[in-house]
Coordinates of C-alpha atoms in Angstrom, one line a residue:
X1 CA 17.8 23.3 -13.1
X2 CA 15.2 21.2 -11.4
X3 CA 17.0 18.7 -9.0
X4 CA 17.4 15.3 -10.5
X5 CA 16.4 13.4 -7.2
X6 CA 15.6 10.2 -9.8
X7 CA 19.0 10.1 -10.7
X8 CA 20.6 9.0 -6.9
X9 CA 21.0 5.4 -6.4
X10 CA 18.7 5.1 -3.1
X11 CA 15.9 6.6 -5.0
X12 CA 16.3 5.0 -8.2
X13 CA 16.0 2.0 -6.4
X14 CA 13.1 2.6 -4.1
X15 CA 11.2 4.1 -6.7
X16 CA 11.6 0.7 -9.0
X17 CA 10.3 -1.2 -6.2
X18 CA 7.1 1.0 -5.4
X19 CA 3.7 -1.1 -7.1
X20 CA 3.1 1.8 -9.6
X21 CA 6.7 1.3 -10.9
X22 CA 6.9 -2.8 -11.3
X23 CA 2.9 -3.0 -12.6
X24 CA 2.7 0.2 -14.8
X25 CA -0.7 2.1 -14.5
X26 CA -2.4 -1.0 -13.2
X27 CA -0.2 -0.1 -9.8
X28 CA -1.7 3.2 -9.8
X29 CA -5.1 3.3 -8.0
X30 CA -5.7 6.3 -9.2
X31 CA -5.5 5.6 -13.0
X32 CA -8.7 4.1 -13.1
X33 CA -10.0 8.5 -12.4
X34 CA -7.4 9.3 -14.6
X35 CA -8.3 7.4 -18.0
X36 CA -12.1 8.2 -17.4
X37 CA -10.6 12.1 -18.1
X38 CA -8.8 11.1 -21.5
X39 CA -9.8 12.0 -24.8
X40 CA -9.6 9.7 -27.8
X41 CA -6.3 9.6 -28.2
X42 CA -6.8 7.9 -32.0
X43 CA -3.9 9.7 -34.4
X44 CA -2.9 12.3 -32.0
X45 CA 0.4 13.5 -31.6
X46 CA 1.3 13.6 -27.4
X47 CA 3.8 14.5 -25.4
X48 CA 4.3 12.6 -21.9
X49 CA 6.0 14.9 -19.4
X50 CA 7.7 13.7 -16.5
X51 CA 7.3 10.0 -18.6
X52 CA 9.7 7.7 -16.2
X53 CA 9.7 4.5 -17.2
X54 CA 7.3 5.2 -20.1
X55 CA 4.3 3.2 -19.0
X56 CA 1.9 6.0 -20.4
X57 CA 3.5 6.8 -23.5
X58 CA 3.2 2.6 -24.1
X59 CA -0.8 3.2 -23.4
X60 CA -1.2 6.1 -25.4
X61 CA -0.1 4.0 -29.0
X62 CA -1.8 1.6 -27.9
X63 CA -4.8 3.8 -28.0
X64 CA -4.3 5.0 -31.2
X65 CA -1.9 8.0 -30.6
X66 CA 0.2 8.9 -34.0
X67 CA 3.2 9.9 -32.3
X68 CA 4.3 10.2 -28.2
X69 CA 7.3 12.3 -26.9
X70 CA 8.4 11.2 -23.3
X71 CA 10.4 13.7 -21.7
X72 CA 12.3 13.3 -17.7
X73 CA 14.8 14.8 -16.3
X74 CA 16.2 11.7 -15.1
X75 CA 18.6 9.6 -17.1
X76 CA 17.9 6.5 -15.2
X77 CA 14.9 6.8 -16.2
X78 CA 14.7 7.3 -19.8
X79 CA 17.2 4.5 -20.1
X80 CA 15.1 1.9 -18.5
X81 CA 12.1 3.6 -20.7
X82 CA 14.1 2.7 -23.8
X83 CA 14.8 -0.7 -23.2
X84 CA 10.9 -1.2 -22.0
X85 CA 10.0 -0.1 -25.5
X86 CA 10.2 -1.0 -29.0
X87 CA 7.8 1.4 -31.0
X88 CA 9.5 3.9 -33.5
X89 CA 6.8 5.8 -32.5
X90 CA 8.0 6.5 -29.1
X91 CA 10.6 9.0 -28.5
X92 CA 12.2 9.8 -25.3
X93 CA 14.3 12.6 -24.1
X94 CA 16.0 13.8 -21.4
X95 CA 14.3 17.2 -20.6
X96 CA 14.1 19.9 -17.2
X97 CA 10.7 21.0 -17.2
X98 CA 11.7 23.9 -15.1
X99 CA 13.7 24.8 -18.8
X100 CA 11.3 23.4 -21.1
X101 CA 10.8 24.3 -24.9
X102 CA 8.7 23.0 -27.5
X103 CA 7.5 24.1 -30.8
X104 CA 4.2 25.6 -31.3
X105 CA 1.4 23.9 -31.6
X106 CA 2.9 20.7 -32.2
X107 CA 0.8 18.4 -30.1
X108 CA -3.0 17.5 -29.8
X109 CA -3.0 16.5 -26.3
X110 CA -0.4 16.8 -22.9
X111 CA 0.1 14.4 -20.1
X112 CA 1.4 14.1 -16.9
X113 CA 1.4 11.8 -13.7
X114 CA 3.3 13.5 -10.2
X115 CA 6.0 15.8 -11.7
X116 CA 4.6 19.0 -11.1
X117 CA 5.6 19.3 -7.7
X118 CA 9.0 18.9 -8.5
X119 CA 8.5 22.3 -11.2
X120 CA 9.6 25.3 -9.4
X121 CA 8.3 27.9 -12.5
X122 CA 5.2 26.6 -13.2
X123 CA 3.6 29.4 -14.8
X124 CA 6.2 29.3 -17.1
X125 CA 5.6 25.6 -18.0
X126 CA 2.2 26.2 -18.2
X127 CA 2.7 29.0 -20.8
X128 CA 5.1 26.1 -22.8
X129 CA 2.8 23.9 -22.7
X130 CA -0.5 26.2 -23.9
X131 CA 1.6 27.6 -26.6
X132 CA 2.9 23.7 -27.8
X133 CA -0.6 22.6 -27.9
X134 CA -3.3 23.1 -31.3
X135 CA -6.3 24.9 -30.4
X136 CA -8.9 22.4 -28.5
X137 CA -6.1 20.1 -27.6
X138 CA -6.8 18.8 -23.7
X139 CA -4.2 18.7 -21.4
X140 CA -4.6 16.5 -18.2
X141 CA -2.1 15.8 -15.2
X142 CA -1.9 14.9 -12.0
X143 CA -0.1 16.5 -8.4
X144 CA 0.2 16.0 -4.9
X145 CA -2.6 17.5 -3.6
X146 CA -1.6 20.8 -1.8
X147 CA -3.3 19.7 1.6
X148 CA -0.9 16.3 1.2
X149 CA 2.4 18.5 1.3
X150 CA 1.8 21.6 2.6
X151 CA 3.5 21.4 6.0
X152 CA 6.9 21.6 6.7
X153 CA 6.3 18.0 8.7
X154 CA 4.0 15.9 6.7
X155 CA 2.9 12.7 8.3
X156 CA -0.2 11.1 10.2
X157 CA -0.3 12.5 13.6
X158 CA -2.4 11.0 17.0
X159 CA -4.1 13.6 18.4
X160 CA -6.7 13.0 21.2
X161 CA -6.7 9.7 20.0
X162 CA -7.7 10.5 16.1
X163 CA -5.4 10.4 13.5
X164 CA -5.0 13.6 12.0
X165 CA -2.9 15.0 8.6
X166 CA -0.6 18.6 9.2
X167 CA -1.9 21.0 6.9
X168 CA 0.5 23.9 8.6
X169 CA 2.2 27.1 6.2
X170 CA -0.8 25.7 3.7
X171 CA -0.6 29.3 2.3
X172 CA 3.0 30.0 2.4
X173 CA 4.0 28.6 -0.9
X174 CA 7.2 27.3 -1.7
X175 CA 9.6 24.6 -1.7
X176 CA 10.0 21.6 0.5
X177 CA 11.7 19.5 1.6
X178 CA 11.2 16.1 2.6
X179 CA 12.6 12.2 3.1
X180 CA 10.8 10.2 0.5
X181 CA 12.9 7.1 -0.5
X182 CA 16.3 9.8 0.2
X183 CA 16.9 12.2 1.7
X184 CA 16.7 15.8 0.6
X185 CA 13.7 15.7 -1.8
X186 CA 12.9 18.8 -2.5
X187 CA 9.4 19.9 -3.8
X188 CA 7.2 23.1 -5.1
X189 CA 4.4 23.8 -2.6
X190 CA 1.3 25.9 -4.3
X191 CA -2.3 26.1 -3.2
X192 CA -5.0 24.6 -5.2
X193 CA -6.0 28.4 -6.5
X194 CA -2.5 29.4 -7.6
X195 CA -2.6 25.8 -9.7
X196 CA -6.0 26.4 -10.9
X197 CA -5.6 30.1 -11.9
X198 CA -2.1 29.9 -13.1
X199 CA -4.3 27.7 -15.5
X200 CA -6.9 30.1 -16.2
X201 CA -4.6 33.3 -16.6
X202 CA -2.0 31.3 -19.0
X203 CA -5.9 30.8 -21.3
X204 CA -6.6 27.3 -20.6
X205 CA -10.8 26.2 -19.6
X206 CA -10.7 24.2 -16.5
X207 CA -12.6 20.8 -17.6
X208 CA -12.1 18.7 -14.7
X209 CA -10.6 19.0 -11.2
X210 CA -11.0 16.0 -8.9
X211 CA -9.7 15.6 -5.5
X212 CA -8.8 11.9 -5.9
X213 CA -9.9 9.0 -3.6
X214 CA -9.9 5.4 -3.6
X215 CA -13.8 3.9 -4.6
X216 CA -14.8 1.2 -2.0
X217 CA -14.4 -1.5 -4.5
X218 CA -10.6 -1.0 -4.4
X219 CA -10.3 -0.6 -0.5
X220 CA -12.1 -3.6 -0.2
X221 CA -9.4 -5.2 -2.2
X222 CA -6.6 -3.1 -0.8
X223 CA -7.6 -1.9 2.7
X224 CA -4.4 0.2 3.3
X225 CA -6.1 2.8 0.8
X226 CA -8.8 3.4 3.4
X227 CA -6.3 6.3 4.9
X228 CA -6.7 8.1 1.4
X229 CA -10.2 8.8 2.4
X230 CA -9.2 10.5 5.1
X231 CA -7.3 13.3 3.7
X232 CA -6.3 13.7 -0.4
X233 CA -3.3 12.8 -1.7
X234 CA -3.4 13.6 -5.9
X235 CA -5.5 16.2 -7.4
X236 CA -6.3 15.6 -11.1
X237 CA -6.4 18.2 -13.1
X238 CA -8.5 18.5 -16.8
X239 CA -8.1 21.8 -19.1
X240 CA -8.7 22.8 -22.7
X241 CA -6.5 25.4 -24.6

């Protein structure tokens, strides 16, 4: 079982304070990349996986989708997903992805925003997720980049008076384990290749890949995102079963 680091008090709480969390997808800078990648989502049927508090399964109706499953691990969070929504359409379960199962092609497109790290079997939610999709659905998500948390110290670093980002043990894949909001937080370390051909072997056509930074209109506006630019943080991912 995947570890429910959502569920602890001290990271419940951070998390509901960070800007993604109290403004939805308008607090993630990166959305704006993300939503270019989406297809129509009129009448589809979609599962949201890793959904929190359920801001993208509220966008996805709104865009015309038939019918949204959310699915986290963490009770906390499906609860406060529940009482965020009133759609019929919407339904939310509680859900390990490292243990997932859903029915054959049952869904016309897959989502997910920075849950795959946490996955330790990802080929095998890959292979879930291929074989729960209908032939030409799209499937896009979103991870820490592997340069962002490949070392076993990630962190800015002064070197010779430049900053600099750790990209030690970058091929040694694996879990890690950081302090992010707790302590303890444990997460699933794989190189961009072993994402992208876990992918490709599992029979899904790589669409899009995008190593995500901020456009200068938004650092204008936000100048602490000028250290994204510097080394990438969230790779985007866009395939096609």
């Amino acid at each position: 079982m995947a570890q429910n680091i959502y569920d602890k008090p001290e990271f419940f709480e951070g998390y509901s304070q960070l800007g993604r969390s109290v403004h939805g997808l308008a607090g993630a800078a990166e959305w704006p990349a993300i939503r270019a990648q989406l297809p129509d989502l009129s009448g589809k049927r979609v599962v949201d996986l890793g959904c929190g508090f359920g801001w993208f399964s509220r966008y996805a109706r709104e865009a015309g989708a038939a019918q949204v499953l959310g699915l986290d691990l963490s009770e906390k969070m499906i609860a406060r997903a529940r009482t965020d929504t009133s759609d019929p359409a919407i339904d939310y379960r509680i859900a390990d992805l490292d243990q997932l199962d859903l029915p054959e092609e049952s869904f016309d497109f897959a989502y997910s925003s920075l849950v795959f790290h946490y996955v330790e079997d990802f080929g095998r939610l890959v292979t879930t997720i291929h074989g729960a999709l209908v032939p030409g659905a799209h499937f896009v998500f979103t991870i820490e980049h592997p340069i962002y948390m490949a070392s076993l110290n990630p962190g800015w670093r002064l070197e010779n008076g430049e900053r600099t980002w750790p990209v030690d043990h970058y091929s040694a894949e694996g879990p890690r384990t950081t302090d992010w909001l707790a302590k303890g937080v444990i997460k699933h370390h794989r190189t961009t290749g072993t994402t992208l051909n876990t992918l490709i072997s599992t029979g899904f056509a790589i669409r899009h890949v995008q190593e995500w930074r901020p456009t200068e209109a938004q650092i204008a506006e936000i100048p602490a995102l000028a250290e994204e630019v510097d080394r990438p943080m969230i790779l985007i991912v866009k395939v096609q079963k």
